[in-house]
Structures are given as C-alpha cells and as structure tokens.
C-alpha positions as a Python dict, from the first residue, in 0.01 Angstrom:
ca = {
    (1, 'M'): (0, 0, 0),
    (2, 'A'): (313, -221, 21),
    (3, 'Y'): (288, -597, -25),
    (4, 'S'): (329, -755, 317),
    (5, 'D'): (485, -1065, 165),
    (6, 'L'): (536, -1265, -153),
    (7, 'R'): (187, -1415, -132),
    (8, 'E'): (19, -1077, -165),
    (9, 'F'): (225, -1018, -480),
    (10, 'I'): (123, -1360, -616),
    (11, 'K'): (-242, -1272, -551),
    (12, 'A'): (-197, -943, -738),
    (13, 'L'): (-41, -1129, -1033),
    (14, 'Q'): (-330, -1373, -1036),
    (15, 'D'): (-591, -1096, -1025),
    (16, 'A'): (-416, -917, -1314),
    (17, 'G'): (-406, -1229, -1532),
    (18, 'E'): (-25, -1235, -1507),
    (19, 'L'): (9, -1576, -1338),
    (20, 'H'): (-26, -1920, -1492),
    (21, 'T'): (-52, -2216, -1254),
    (22, 'I'): (77, -2553, -1376),
    (23, 'D'): (-63, -2851, -1188),
    (24, 'A'): (91, -3117, -1416),
    (25, 'P'): (384, -3304, -1259),
    (26, 'V'): (722, -3152, -1351),
    (27, 'S'): (1087, -3219, -1272),
    (28, 'T'): (1342, -2982, -1117),
    (29, 'D'): (1600, -3135, -1353),
    (30, 'L'): (1588, -2904, -1661),
    (31, 'E'): (1213, -2938, -1726),
    (32, 'I'): (1104, -2633, -1523),
    (33, 'A'): (1387, -2433, -1680),
    (34, 'E'): (1292, -2525, -2037),
    (35, 'I'): (925, -2440, -1979),
    (36, 'T'): (1024, -2107, -1826),
    (37, 'D'): (1273, -2024, -2101),
    (38, 'R'): (1004, -2067, -2367),
    (39, 'V'): (750, -1862, -2172),
    (40, 'S'): (995, -1581, -2089),
    (41, 'K'): (1078, -1542, -2458),
    (42, 'S'): (710, -1536, -2560),
    (43, 'Q'): (546, -1214, -2667),
    (44, 'G'): (258, -1028, -2509),
    (45, 'T'): (10, -1213, -2293),
    (46, 'D'): (183, -1550, -2343),
    (47, 'N'): (465, -1433, -2115),
    (48, 'K'): (342, -1498, -1761),
    (49, 'A'): (471, -1573, -1414),
    (50, 'L'): (459, -1948, -1352),
    (51, 'L'): (356, -2135, -1036),
    (52, 'F'): (438, -2507, -1043),
    (53, 'T'): (226, -2684, -781),
    (54, 'N'): (324, -3047, -852),
    (55, 'V'): (703, -3076, -844),
    (56, 'R'): (820, -3438, -844),
    (57, 'G'): (982, -3539, -515),
    (58, 'H'): (876, -3224, -333),
    (59, 'N'): (566, -3083, -171),
    (60, 'V'): (683, -2722, -208),
    (61, 'P'): (552, -2524, -510),
    (62, 'V'): (791, -2327, -733),
    (63, 'L'): (735, -1965, -842),
    (64, 'I'): (941, -1842, -1137),
    (65, 'N'): (938, -1557, -1393),
    (66, 'A'): (749, -1340, -1143),
    (67, 'F'): (941, -1027, -1251),
    (68, 'G'): (973, -1133, -1615),
    (69, 'S'): (795, -849, -1799),
    (70, 'M'): (785, -471, -1778),
    (71, 'K'): (431, -490, -1643),
    (72, 'R'): (524, -737, -1369),
    (73, 'I'): (838, -553, -1255),
    (74, 'C'): (625, -239, -1226),
    (75, 'M'): (365, -436, -1032),
    (76, 'A'): (640, -573, -807),
    (77, 'L'): (753, -219, -723),
    (78, 'E'): (393, -88, -716),
    (79, 'V'): (426, 178, -986),
    (80, 'D'): (277, 230, -1330),
    (81, 'N'): (615, 333, -1469),
    (82, 'L'): (966, 280, -1332),
    (83, 'D'): (1044, 647, -1392),
    (84, 'E'): (807, 726, -1103),
    (85, 'I'): (1065, 581, -864),
    (86, 'A'): (1340, 774, -1042),
    (87, 'A'): (1140, 1094, -989),
    (88, 'R'): (1111, 1021, -615),
    (89, 'I'): (1485, 962, -594),
    (90, 'K'): (1552, 1286, -783),
    (91, 'Q'): (1338, 1475, -533),
    (92, 'L'): (1537, 1327, -245),
    (93, 'I'): (1885, 1386, -383),
    (94, 'K'): (1819, 1724, -548),
    (95, 'P'): (1560, 1903, -335),
    (96, 'K'): (1488, 2269, -401),
    (97, 'V'): (1690, 2484, -160),
    (98, 'P'): (1438, 2638, 83),
    (99, 'E'): (1435, 3018, 54),
    (100, 'S'): (1150, 3097, 288),
    (101, 'F'): (979, 2960, 595),
    (102, 'M'): (704, 2812, 375),
    (103, 'D'): (967, 2639, 160),
    (104, 'K'): (1112, 2484, 475),
    (105, 'L'): (769, 2364, 579),
    (106, 'A'): (726, 2211, 234),
    (107, 'L'): (1034, 1994, 297),
    (108, 'L'): (885, 1839, 611),
    (109, 'P'): (678, 1571, 429),
    (110, 'T'): (993, 1455, 248),
    (111, 'L'): (1190, 1437, 574),
    (112, 'F'): (900, 1254, 739),
    (113, 'E'): (892, 1006, 449),
    (114, 'I'): (1263, 930, 492),
    (115, 'G'): (1201, 850, 856),
    (116, 'K'): (968, 565, 756),
    (117, 'F'): (1232, 375, 558),
    (118, 'P'): (1465, 201, 810),
    (119, 'P'): (1387, -167, 879),
    (120, 'K'): (1228, -260, 1211),
    (121, 'L'): (1315, -555, 1431),
    (122, 'V'): (996, -717, 1557),
    (123, 'N'): (944, -934, 1861),
    (124, 'G'): (732, -1244, 1879),
    (125, 'P'): (677, -1526, 1628),
    (126, 'A'): (785, -1465, 1270),
    (127, 'L'): (616, -1625, 970),
    (128, 'C'): (952, -1731, 825),
    (129, 'Q'): (1015, -1941, 1139),
    (130, 'E'): (688, -2133, 1167),
    (131, 'V'): (898, -2443, 1096),
    (132, 'V'): (1258, -2463, 1223),
    (133, 'I'): (1500, -2738, 1114),
    (134, 'T'): (1842, -2754, 1283),
    (135, 'D'): (1908, -3130, 1284),
    (136, 'P'): (2147, -3199, 991),
    (137, 'D'): (2011, -3553, 965),
    (138, 'H'): (1668, -3417, 873),
    (139, 'P'): (1588, -3284, 524),
    (140, 'M'): (1718, -2927, 497),
    (141, 'L'): (1827, -2832, 146),
    (142, 'D'): (1686, -3164, 26),
    (143, 'K'): (1344, -3032, 123),
    (144, 'L'): (1364, -2748, -130),
    (145, 'P'): (1285, -2793, -504),
    (146, 'I'): (1617, -2642, -616),
    (147, 'I'): (1630, -2654, -995),
    (148, 'K'): (1898, -2746, -1246),
    (149, 'C'): (1876, -2494, -1529),
    (150, 'W'): (2105, -2602, -1816),
    (151, 'P'): (2251, -2936, -1931),
    (152, 'E'): (2616, -2855, -1848),
    (153, 'D'): (2542, -2701, -1507),
    (154, 'A'): (2741, -2867, -1229),
    (155, 'G'): (2421, -2932, -1035),
    (156, 'S'): (2117, -2759, -891),
    (157, 'F'): (2148, -2392, -797),
    (158, 'V'): (1966, -2152, -567),
    (159, 'T'): (1938, -1848, -796),
    (160, 'L'): (1713, -1587, -634),
    (161, 'G'): (1809, -1580, -269),
    (162, 'A'): (1893, -1253, -90),
    (163, 'V'): (2229, -1338, 67),
    (164, 'I'): (2277, -1144, 392),
    (165, 'T'): (2617, -1079, 553),
    (166, 'R'): (2761, -823, 794),
    (167, 'D'): (3094, -644, 754),
    (168, 'P'): (3312, -771, 1043),
    (169, 'K'): (3481, -431, 1069),
    (170, 'T'): (3192, -183, 1036),
    (171, 'E'): (2902, -422, 1116),
    (172, 'I'): (2715, -276, 818),
    (173, 'R'): (2473, -525, 663),
    (174, 'N'): (2472, -620, 295),
    (175, 'L'): (2220, -803, 78),
    (176, 'G'): (2312, -942, -261),
    (177, 'I'): (2180, -1197, -510),
    (178, 'Y'): (2451, -1464, -545),
    (179, 'R'): (2402, -1815, -676),
    (180, 'L'): (2454, -2117, -451),
    (181, 'Q'): (2533, -2458, -596),
    (182, 'K'): (2378, -2733, -386),
    (183, 'Y'): (2640, -2993, -295),
    (184, 'D'): (2431, -3198, -52),
    (185, 'N'): (2168, -3162, 220),
    (186, 'N'): (2384, -2927, 430),
    (187, 'T'): (2634, -2749, 202),
    (188, 'T'): (2638, -2522, -101),
    (189, 'G'): (2890, -2316, -291),
    (190, 'M'): (2895, -1940, -224),
    (191, 'H'): (2951, -1774, -559),
    (192, 'W'): (3065, -1419, -490),
    (193, 'H'): (3330, -1230, -685),
    (194, 'K'): (3595, -995, -552),
    (195, 'H'): (3384, -698, -672),
    (196, 'H'): (3085, -804, -460),
    (197, 'D'): (3018, -663, -114),
    (198, 'G'): (2965, -1013, 25),
    (199, 'A'): (3315, -1107, -93),
    (200, 'R'): (3448, -788, 69),
    (201, 'H'): (3294, -897, 401),
    (202, 'F'): (3455, -1239, 355),
    (203, 'D'): (3790, -1073, 286),
    (204, 'E'): (3760, -854, 598),
    (205, 'S'): (3703, -1176, 790),
    (206, 'R'): (4016, -1325, 630),
    (207, 'R'): (4226, -1022, 725),
    (208, 'A'): (4096, -1023, 1080),
    (209, 'S'): (4176, -1392, 1121),
    (210, 'S'): (4527, -1361, 975),
    (211, 'G'): (4614, -1038, 1155),
    (212, 'A'): (4664, -852, 827),
    (213, 'V'): (4685, -476, 849),
    (214, 'A'): (4384, -270, 744),
    (215, 'T'): (4576, -120, 450),
    (216, 'P'): (4674, -405, 216),
    (217, 'T'): (5039, -440, 118),
    (218, 'H'): (5179, -601, -195),
    (219, 'D'): (5173, -933, -5),
    (220, 'D'): (4809, -893, 99),
    (221, 'E'): (4626, -917, -233),
    (222, 'P'): (4267, -1035, -173),
    (223, 'P'): (4184, -1379, -310),
    (224, 'N'): (4028, -1371, -653),
    (225, 'Y'): (3736, -1607, -595),
    (226, 'G'): (3663, -1799, -910),
    (227, 'T'): (4028, -1888, -976),
    (228, 'M'): (4221, -2196, -871),
    (229, 'F'): (4395, -2150, -535),
    (230, 'A'): (4741, -2268, -445),
    (231, 'P'): (4722, -2549, -184),
    (232, 'Q'): (4886, -2336, 87),
    (233, 'A'): (4633, -2057, 33),
    (234, 'Q'): (4349, -2305, 40),
    (235, 'E'): (4470, -2457, 367),
    (236, 'S'): (4539, -2130, 550),
    (237, 'P'): (4350, -2087, 878),
    (238, 'G'): (4025, -1898, 859),
    (239, 'K'): (3749, -1736, 1055),
    (240, 'R'): (3378, -1796, 1017),
    (241, 'L'): (3158, -1542, 846),
    (242, 'E'): (2791, -1591, 923),
    (243, 'V'): (2545, -1588, 634),
    (244, 'A'): (2168, -1599, 592),
    (245, 'I'): (1977, -1643, 266),
    (246, 'A'): (1620, -1516, 242),
    (247, 'L'): (1404, -1679, -26),
    (248, 'G'): (1060, -1559, -131),
    (249, 'C'): (1070, -1212, 23),
    (250, 'D'): (828, -938, -66),
    (251, 'P'): (928, -817, -415),
    (252, 'A'): (1083, -486, -303),
    (253, 'V'): (1334, -673, -85),
    (254, 'T'): (1430, -915, -363),
    (255, 'Y'): (1480, -629, -609),
    (256, 'A'): (1676, -422, -355),
    (257, 'A'): (1914, -715, -302),
    (258, 'S'): (1995, -705, -674),
    (259, 'A'): (2048, -328, -685),
    (260, 'P'): (2402, -182, -722),
    (261, 'L'): (2394, 31, -408),
    (262, 'P'): (2709, 188, -255),
    (263, 'P'): (2875, -44, 1),
    (264, 'D'): (2754, 145, 310),
    (265, 'I'): (2388, 180, 205),
    (266, 'D'): (2163, -85, 360),
    (267, 'E'): (1958, -261, 94),
    (268, 'L'): (1676, -305, 346),
    (269, 'L'): (1663, 72, 390),
    (270, 'F'): (1634, 102, 11),
    (271, 'A'): (1361, -163, 9),
    (272, 'G'): (1174, 44, 267),
    (273, 'F'): (1202, 345, 37),
    (274, 'L'): (1069, 143, -257),
    (275, 'R'): (774, -3, -67),
    (276, 'Q'): (708, 318, 132),
    (277, 'S'): (704, 109, 448),
    (278, 'P'): (976, -41, 671),
    (279, 'V'): (1083, -401, 619),
    (280, 'R'): (1002, -612, 926),
    (281, 'L'): (1297, -819, 1052),
    (282, 'T'): (1345, -1107, 1291),
    (283, 'K'): (1658, -1257, 1444),
    (284, 'C'): (1791, -1581, 1300),
    (285, 'K'): (1790, -1897, 1509),
    (286, 'T'): (2155, -2007, 1474),
    (287, 'V'): (2348, -1702, 1345),
    (288, 'D'): (2367, -1342, 1463),
    (289, 'L'): (2185, -1184, 1169),
    (290, 'E'): (1840, -1040, 1102),
    (291, 'V'): (1621, -1153, 813),
    (292, 'P'): (1288, -1043, 660),
    (293, 'A'): (1027, -1179, 898),
    (294, 'N'): (772, -1255, 627),
    (295, 'A'): (1005, -1439, 387),
    (296, 'E'): (898, -1784, 272),
    (297, 'I'): (1226, -1964, 348),
    (298, 'I'): (1547, -1877, 536),
    (299, 'I'): (1877, -2068, 507),
    (300, 'E'): (2124, -1999, 790),
    (301, 'G'): (2491, -2092, 797),
    (302, 'Y'): (2853, -1985, 777),
    (303, 'V'): (3156, -1986, 547),
    (304, 'E'): (3519, -2038, 649),
    (305, 'Q'): (3836, -1905, 487),
    (306, 'A'): (4007, -2242, 460),
    (307, 'D'): (3705, -2428, 322),
    (308, 'L'): (3695, -2387, -57),
    (309, 'R'): (3549, -2617, -317),
    (310, 'E'): (3506, -2625, -692),
    (311, 'E'): (3181, -2454, -796),
    (312, 'G'): (3031, -2446, -1145),
    (313, 'P'): (3009, -2447, -1439),
    (314, 'F'): (2678, -2262, -1458),
    (315, 'G'): (2470, -2138, -1752),
    (316, 'D'): (2487, -1765, -1682),
    (317, 'H'): (2308, -1444, -1779),
    (318, 'T'): (2578, -1377, -2038),
    (319, 'G'): (2427, -1652, -2252),
    (320, 'F'): (2735, -1870, -2196),
    (321, 'Y'): (2848, -2106, -1922),
    (322, 'S'): (3062, -1945, -1653),
    (323, 'L'): (3355, -2173, -1581),
    (324, 'A'): (3422, -2377, -1271),
    (325, 'G'): (3639, -2223, -998),
    (326, 'M'): (3720, -2243, -630),
    (327, 'F'): (3468, -2071, -405),
    (328, 'P'): (3381, -2072, -32),
    (329, 'V'): (3152, -2345, 101),
    (330, 'L'): (2835, -2249, 289),
    (331, 'H'): (2768, -2481, 582),
    (332, 'V'): (2397, -2481, 662),
    (333, 'T'): (2311, -2465, 1032),
    (334, 'A'): (1935, -2418, 996),
    (335, 'V'): (1651, -2396, 747),
    (336, 'T'): (1338, -2218, 864),
    (337, 'H'): (1022, -2159, 664),
    (338, 'R'): (654, -2082, 664),
    (339, 'R'): (418, -2369, 728),
    (340, 'D'): (343, -2419, 355),
    (341, 'P'): (637, -2242, 187),
    (342, 'I'): (664, -2129, -174),
    (343, 'Y'): (1009, -2157, -333),
    (344, 'Q'): (1090, -1860, -559),
    (345, 'T'): (1364, -1903, -815),
    (346, 'T'): (1473, -1785, -1159),
    (347, 'I'): (1676, -1897, -1457),
    (348, 'V'): (1929, -1692, -1648),
    (349, 'G'): (2063, -1741, -2000),
    (350, 'K'): (2030, -1584, -2341),
    (351, 'P'): (1805, -1277, -2311),
    (352, 'P'): (1528, -1204, -2266),
    (353, 'Q'): (1492, -1370, -1928),
    (354, 'E'): (1345, -1256, -1597),
    (355, 'D'): (1670, -1089, -1491),
    (356, 'C'): (1649, -854, -1791),
    (357, 'Y'): (1359, -671, -1628),
    (358, 'L'): (1538, -648, -1295),
    (359, 'G'): (1826, -490, -1489),
    (360, 'K'): (1594, -248, -1668),
    (361, 'A'): (1450, -145, -1333),
    (362, 'T'): (1802, -62, -1216),
    (363, 'E'): (1869, 137, -1533),
    (364, 'R'): (1563, 359, -1485),
    (365, 'I'): (1570, 385, -1104),
    (366, 'F'): (1938, 476, -1078),
    (367, 'L'): (1948, 718, -1373),
    (368, 'P'): (1898, 1024, -1146),
    (369, 'M'): (2199, 922, -935),
    (370, 'V'): (2411, 885, -1248),
    (371, 'Q'): (2287, 1225, -1369),
    (372, 'M'): (2370, 1382, -1032),
    (373, 'L'): (2734, 1278, -1082),
    (374, 'V'): (2747, 1332, -1460),
    (375, 'S'): (2493, 1609, -1511),
    (376, 'E'): (2522, 1629, -1891),
    (377, 'I'): (2369, 1283, -1933),
    (378, 'V'): (2016, 1310, -2080),
    (379, 'D'): (1922, 942, -2097),
    (380, 'M'): (2080, 598, -2075),
    (381, 'N'): (2001, 257, -2219),
    (382, 'L'): (2171, -62, -2101),
    (383, 'P'): (2048, -303, -2371),
    (384, 'W'): (1989, -650, -2237),
    (385, 'E'): (2187, -800, -2524),
    (386, 'G'): (2483, -637, -2348),
    (387, 'V'): (2376, -817, -2027),
    (388, 'F'): (2390, -480, -1844),
    (389, 'H'): (2767, -461, -1810),
    (390, 'N'): (2889, -487, -2169),
    (391, 'C'): (2725, -185, -2333),
    (392, 'A'): (2585, 156, -2236),
    (393, 'L'): (2410, 386, -2483),
    (394, 'I'): (2414, 739, -2345),
    (395, 'S'): (2276, 1066, -2484),
    (396, 'I'): (2435, 1390, -2364),
    (397, 'D'): (2383, 1764, -2384),
    (398, 'K'): (2711, 1830, -2564),
    (399, 'R'): (2863, 2167, -2467),
    (400, 'Y'): (3234, 2168, -2557),
    (401, 'P'): (3499, 1988, -2766),
    (402, 'G'): (3581, 1643, -2632),
    (403, 'H'): (3270, 1637, -2414),
    (404, 'A'): (3185, 1283, -2522),
    (405, 'R'): (3527, 1159, -2410),
    (406, 'K'): (3486, 1326, -2074),
    (407, 'V'): (3157, 1139, -2022),
    (408, 'M'): (3314, 807, -2123),
    (409, 'S'): (3583, 850, -1858),
    (410, 'A'): (3327, 955, -1598),
    (411, 'V'): (3108, 651, -1666),
    (412, 'W'): (3401, 414, -1616),
    (413, 'G'): (3445, 568, -1271),
    (414, 'L'): (3087, 503, -1153),
    (415, 'G'): (3059, 192, -934),
    (416, 'Q'): (2967, -116, -1134),
    (417, 'M'): (2961, 85, -1457),
    (418, 'M'): (3339, 39, -1448),
    (419, 'F'): (3268, -299, -1612),
    (420, 'T'): (3114, -144, -1926),
    (421, 'K'): (3310, -261, -2231),
    (422, 'F'): (3133, -36, -2485),
    (423, 'V'): (3026, 318, -2389),
    (424, 'I'): (2852, 482, -2686),
    (425, 'I'): (2782, 856, -2662),
    (426, 'L'): (2513, 1023, -2874),
    (427, 'D'): (2356, 1368, -2904),
    (428, 'K'): (2063, 1462, -2682),
    (429, 'D'): (1810, 1448, -2967),
    (430, 'V'): (1881, 1077, -3030),
    (431, 'D'): (1638, 837, -2860),
    (432, 'V'): (1878, 588, -2702),
    (433, 'Q'): (1586, 355, -2625),
    (434, 'N'): (1538, 309, -3001),
    (435, 'L'): (1817, 72, -3110),
    (436, 'S'): (1746, 132, -3480),
    (437, 'E'): (1787, 507, -3435),
    (438, 'V'): (2104, 452, -3232),
    (439, 'A'): (2251, 227, -3502),
    (440, 'L'): (2177, 487, -3773),
    (441, 'H'): (2371, 755, -3585),
    (442, 'V'): (2657, 533, -3469),
    (443, 'F'): (2718, 386, -3812),
    (444, 'G'): (2674, 719, -3990),
    (445, 'N'): (2836, 965, -3748),
    (446, 'T'): (3160, 793, -3657),
    (447, 'D'): (3506, 771, -3807),
    (448, 'P'): (3658, 464, -3639),
    (449, 'K'): (4010, 604, -3606),
    (450, 'R'): (3899, 944, -3477),
    (451, 'D'): (3600, 853, -3261),
    (452, 'M'): (3711, 549, -3061),
    (453, 'M'): (3887, 588, -2728),
    (454, 'F'): (4039, 272, -2580),
    (455, 'A'): (4112, 214, -2214),
    (456, 'E'): (4198, -73, -1981),
    (457, 'G'): (4055, -154, -1643),
    (458, 'P'): (3830, -384, -1439),
    (459, 'L'): (3580, -606, -1618),
    (460, 'D'): (3307, -829, -1484),
    (461, 'I'): (3443, -1162, -1358),
    (462, 'L'): (3192, -1337, -1588),
    (463, 'D'): (3343, -1175, -1899),
    (464, 'H'): (3492, -1476, -2076),
    (465, 'S'): (3658, -1273, -2354),
    (466, 'S'): (3909, -1077, -2143),
    (467, 'P'): (4269, -1207, -2156),
    (468, 'I'): (4295, -1180, -1774),
    (469, 'L'): (4013, -1272, -1538),
    (470, 'G'): (3835, -949, -1438),
    (471, 'Y'): (4069, -717, -1631),
    (472, 'G'): (4083, -608, -1995),
    (473, 'S'): (4016, -340, -2252),
    (474, 'K'): (3710, -125, -2314),
    (475, 'V'): (3618, 131, -2576),
    (476, 'G'): (3421, 452, -2588),
    (477, 'I'): (3260, 557, -2917),
    (478, 'D'): (3182, 923, -2985),
    (479, 'A'): (2876, 920, -3214),
    (480, 'T'): (2790, 1288, -3158),
    (481, 'R'): (2794, 1550, -3433),
    (482, 'K'): (3147, 1679, -3486),
    (483, 'W'): (3233, 2047, -3457),
    (484, 'K'): (3498, 2264, -3619),
    (485, 'S'): (3644, 2319, -3270),
    (486, 'E'): (3704, 1943, -3263),
    (487, 'G'): (3901, 1959, -3588),
    (488, 'F'): (3613, 1872, -3823),
    (489, 'Q'): (3642, 2123, -4110),
    (490, 'R'): (3367, 1991, -4339),
    (491, 'N'): (3000, 2089, -4321),
    (492, 'W'): (2794, 1849, -4109),
    (493, 'P'): (2476, 1742, -4295),
    (494, 'Q'): (2126, 1799, -4161),
    (495, 'P'): (1903, 1497, -4092),
    (496, 'I'): (1622, 1432, -4338),
    (497, 'V'): (1287, 1556, -4202),
    (498, 'M'): (967, 1628, -4396),
    (499, 'S'): (834, 1985, -4369),
    (500, 'Q'): (562, 2026, -4106),
    (501, 'P'): (296, 2177, -4341),
    (502, 'I'): (316, 1872, -4570),
    (503, 'K'): (299, 1635, -4274),
    (504, 'D'): (-13, 1816, -4150),
    (505, 'L'): (-169, 1807, -4497),
    (506, 'V'): (-114, 1433, -4537),
    (507, 'S'): (-246, 1362, -4188),
    (508, 'A'): (-562, 1561, -4263),
    (509, 'R'): (-625, 1377, -4592),
    (510, 'W'): (-518, 1029, -4477),
    (511, 'A'): (-868, 880, -4490),
    (512, 'E'): (-893, 980, -4858),
    (513, 'Y'): (-593, 763, -4943),
    (514, 'G'): (-768, 448, -4825),
    (515, 'L'): (-462, 323, -4640),
    (516, 'Y'): (-505, 94, -4342),
    (517, 'Q'): (-282, 252, -4075),
    (518, 'P'): (-394, 568, -3893),
    (519, 'A'): (-200, 874, -4001),
    (520, 'E'): (-107, 969, -3646),
    (521, 'K'): (85, 645, -3595),
    (522, 'L'): (284, 688, -3913),
    (523, 'A'): (358, 1052, -3839),
    (524, 'A'): (472, 967, -3487),
    (525, 'K'): (726, 720, -3621),
    (526, 'R'): (901, 985, -3829),
}
C-alpha cells in the first residue's frame, strides 16, 4: 500500500532500523552536512537516514539521507528490487499482442491499472496548508532550516524541493529537482539550465512576453542560464512565470521529480504509477498551480524575465563546485506547511551520497525504455563515479560489423543520455555491474586508434572540463570482441575458464582442504 505522506515513510524507516534520530543541538551551517557526508559514506548498517530534532535557531526538524542506500531507495518505492518496477514498465510498453478473446480479457487488468495513475484534485482542507504565511514581514524562508553544505557555497540552498511549473503554451505541468539559493526571507535563486523543462517553460514565457515567433530565428537564441548576461538582455521586459516548490512529499513524488521523463509526461502521473495510487493535489493559495496535498511544506512564488541575480558557487554532485552565474530570482508569495512540519533536504558532493541511489533507481527503472529504442542493449551501468552523465557501460547482443558504433550513436540521441562523455560498449556476456570485469575487457580488448569514436555535441551544463559551456567532445569505446568482418584478421583468444568437472570435484572435496571460505562462494566468483 502506498505511503500517504513522508511521515509514513519515516515510520517505515524507523521500524526497519534505517533511521537514526539526533537530539543533540546542531547547526545548519556546515555541521549537518559534515555529519551526513560521513554517514552516507559509511558501510553497512552505519549508513542510516538521519532526523535532526534540535536544529539551532529553528523548531523544524531536518530529515536527510532518507534515500541514501539501496535498501532505502527500494523501501521508498515499495519494492524489494528496483528491477520489479522495470518489469512493470516493460509490461506496459511491450504488452503481448492479443490473439484471442481471452488474451484481450487478460489485458483488462493492465488497462484498469493505468486508469488509477492520474493525480486527483481534492476539495477541502489540505495538510500542506494547515499553516499559511503570506505576509512578507513574517518569517517565511527564515522559518525553514535551510542548510549550507560546503565551505565555498554562496549561502544556504534548498536542495530537495520538487519545483512545479506549467508550460505557458501547452499548460502541461512539469516537476523537477532544482536547487534554490536562499537570498533572504522572500527570495531565492532558481537554478535551472537550458536543458531543463523548467527552463523551457521560462523561455516560453520570455517568447510570449517579447512577441517572439514560435519557431526561433538566429536572433532568438534562448538565454543560456548560468552565464553572464549582457545588461540589455538582463533589463529586457519580462512576464511572470508562476512556481511552486513542494518539500517533504511522499517518496514516490520526490523520486518522480528527479526522473528524466519526456517533456510532455506528467511526473505526478509517473508517481501515481510508482505508488500504484493517484497523488492527491490541492490548489495553491497565491499562484495558479496544484501541489501534493500531503507535502510537509510548500513555497509559492514567481520568476520574471528581467529579474536575474548571481547564484552560486555551489558544491555539486560532480564533486566540484559549480561556478557562479546569472539565474532567475524566485519571489516568494506564500509559504504553507503542516502544523509541525519536517524539512527534507539532501547534500551532494563526491560520491557516494544520497543522490547516487536516486540515480541508480533511474538507471534500473528506465532500462526497459532504453531497450525499447535500442533493442540490442542487454544491460547498462551508469557508475556513480561518472555522476550519471559522464559514463555509460553498456553490454549488447552484437550481431553485425560496427554494431557497437551504431549503439554509441543511438545512446547519444536518447534524451539526457546525450550528455554522456564516455559510452563503453561490451559483449553481452560481460557483467557491466562488475567494474573489475569491465576494466579487464576494456583494457584487454581495445586498440585505442581502432576502437575509439569521437563526436561533439551537448554536454551537461555542470561539466567544468568542456571548452564551451554545455558543448564539447565525447567518445565511444568499442570493447567487444573483434571479427574478421570488421577487419580483424588474427585469431581472437578464448577467456580462461576452468573445466566444469574439475570445478565440481574441488567443490565436492572442499571440506577436506580445511580452507575457511565455502566452496560455493569461490566457485561463484569465477
């Protein structure tokens, strides 16, 4: 049964021994971040979700690292294994074609299930609006224990809010996780890049306000948020885009906001699919948007085209500080919250951190969609050292000469996978989840001159190594076995494997050898 709100998830974490409550007084200025960084990098049972109940200067507790292990991300999405969600998606996107009346009847439960997903607007009081603050002279953002994560950060940042906007042209809703630097009690930065759907909504608002045609011309290049603007561009007239930020939603909503869905797919519909129950919504108090009714905290406001301000630097998930740049300013018109709210946040930095497990969930959940478009892909690993947009390890069922290069090109054409700097292709019998095995085949199977294919294209805005912001080179590496039809005229060697009869003999006699490790474990590793 789906969690009705964040508090039910917290209770589940507590019951499972996955939550540690800290009652000692702590500061939002670096201290919470340092504690969390140490815990998130701990092994085994020492890595727990943290609930800080005594935050200096605030009477609102802080929840952090709630998704920060494979067990907890599975608990958040209510599965034993993330591949269970992938299997449900595969059933939806590749159903068996009904050949008989009984086959058609068998599809009805799936169709009925889909009908349960869309969010529902509810009437009456909403938990997220038990307290409503609209007077800018009263504590609004100052009321929230917004943390500063790293020493060179420009200030305190909201880091795990589901930012909700609506496309001014299509009126399609979008949710995304974008950071917000707190400037004062009523304003924050709005850190979205030109590749983000929220930025696309902002740009549609800009075009509507300036009378620009729907099809951009060479004079209508969208602003590249994160760069320094010319004064005339900064002062150009703008139009308001309304924004709401939901903090402390039920875990399916928070994850869905981070997911790389196509622009016209509602993240709240996806959250309903994940939780097997519709997300309940309520109307905001000061903006024309709907928000999760059971969220802990809602921030309402707007951004304007002409109102830009320097945002950053910020210690980012790349393990480096992202640089300061000009970004839109969010003007807060209301803060609403539950009577005793819980503030959920996260820190990012050198992996592993909590966001690594959100990224791994995306890798497993979206694999069937990638396979639907590139059917020869067997498995995929986005190692967190590559921060999910620098490296993809992909095994394929190789069928023809140059197949690996075809897959590289296809991957660079798949949504946010266009950012991938290193696409490494391996044979289907290589376990891409085993980095040692991958390294053995990449280092042993490749000739650098023959097996590397270079390309240029979009890169993530946070990539600090590219010569141009958001644009640079990428490389595909073909680490598959080479065939004569690909010009390889030598004999390809066979991998070293012990004969099965000897392995069975040794396993049967293992106890006689007096060795400490069970034979089955050793045999399984080989």
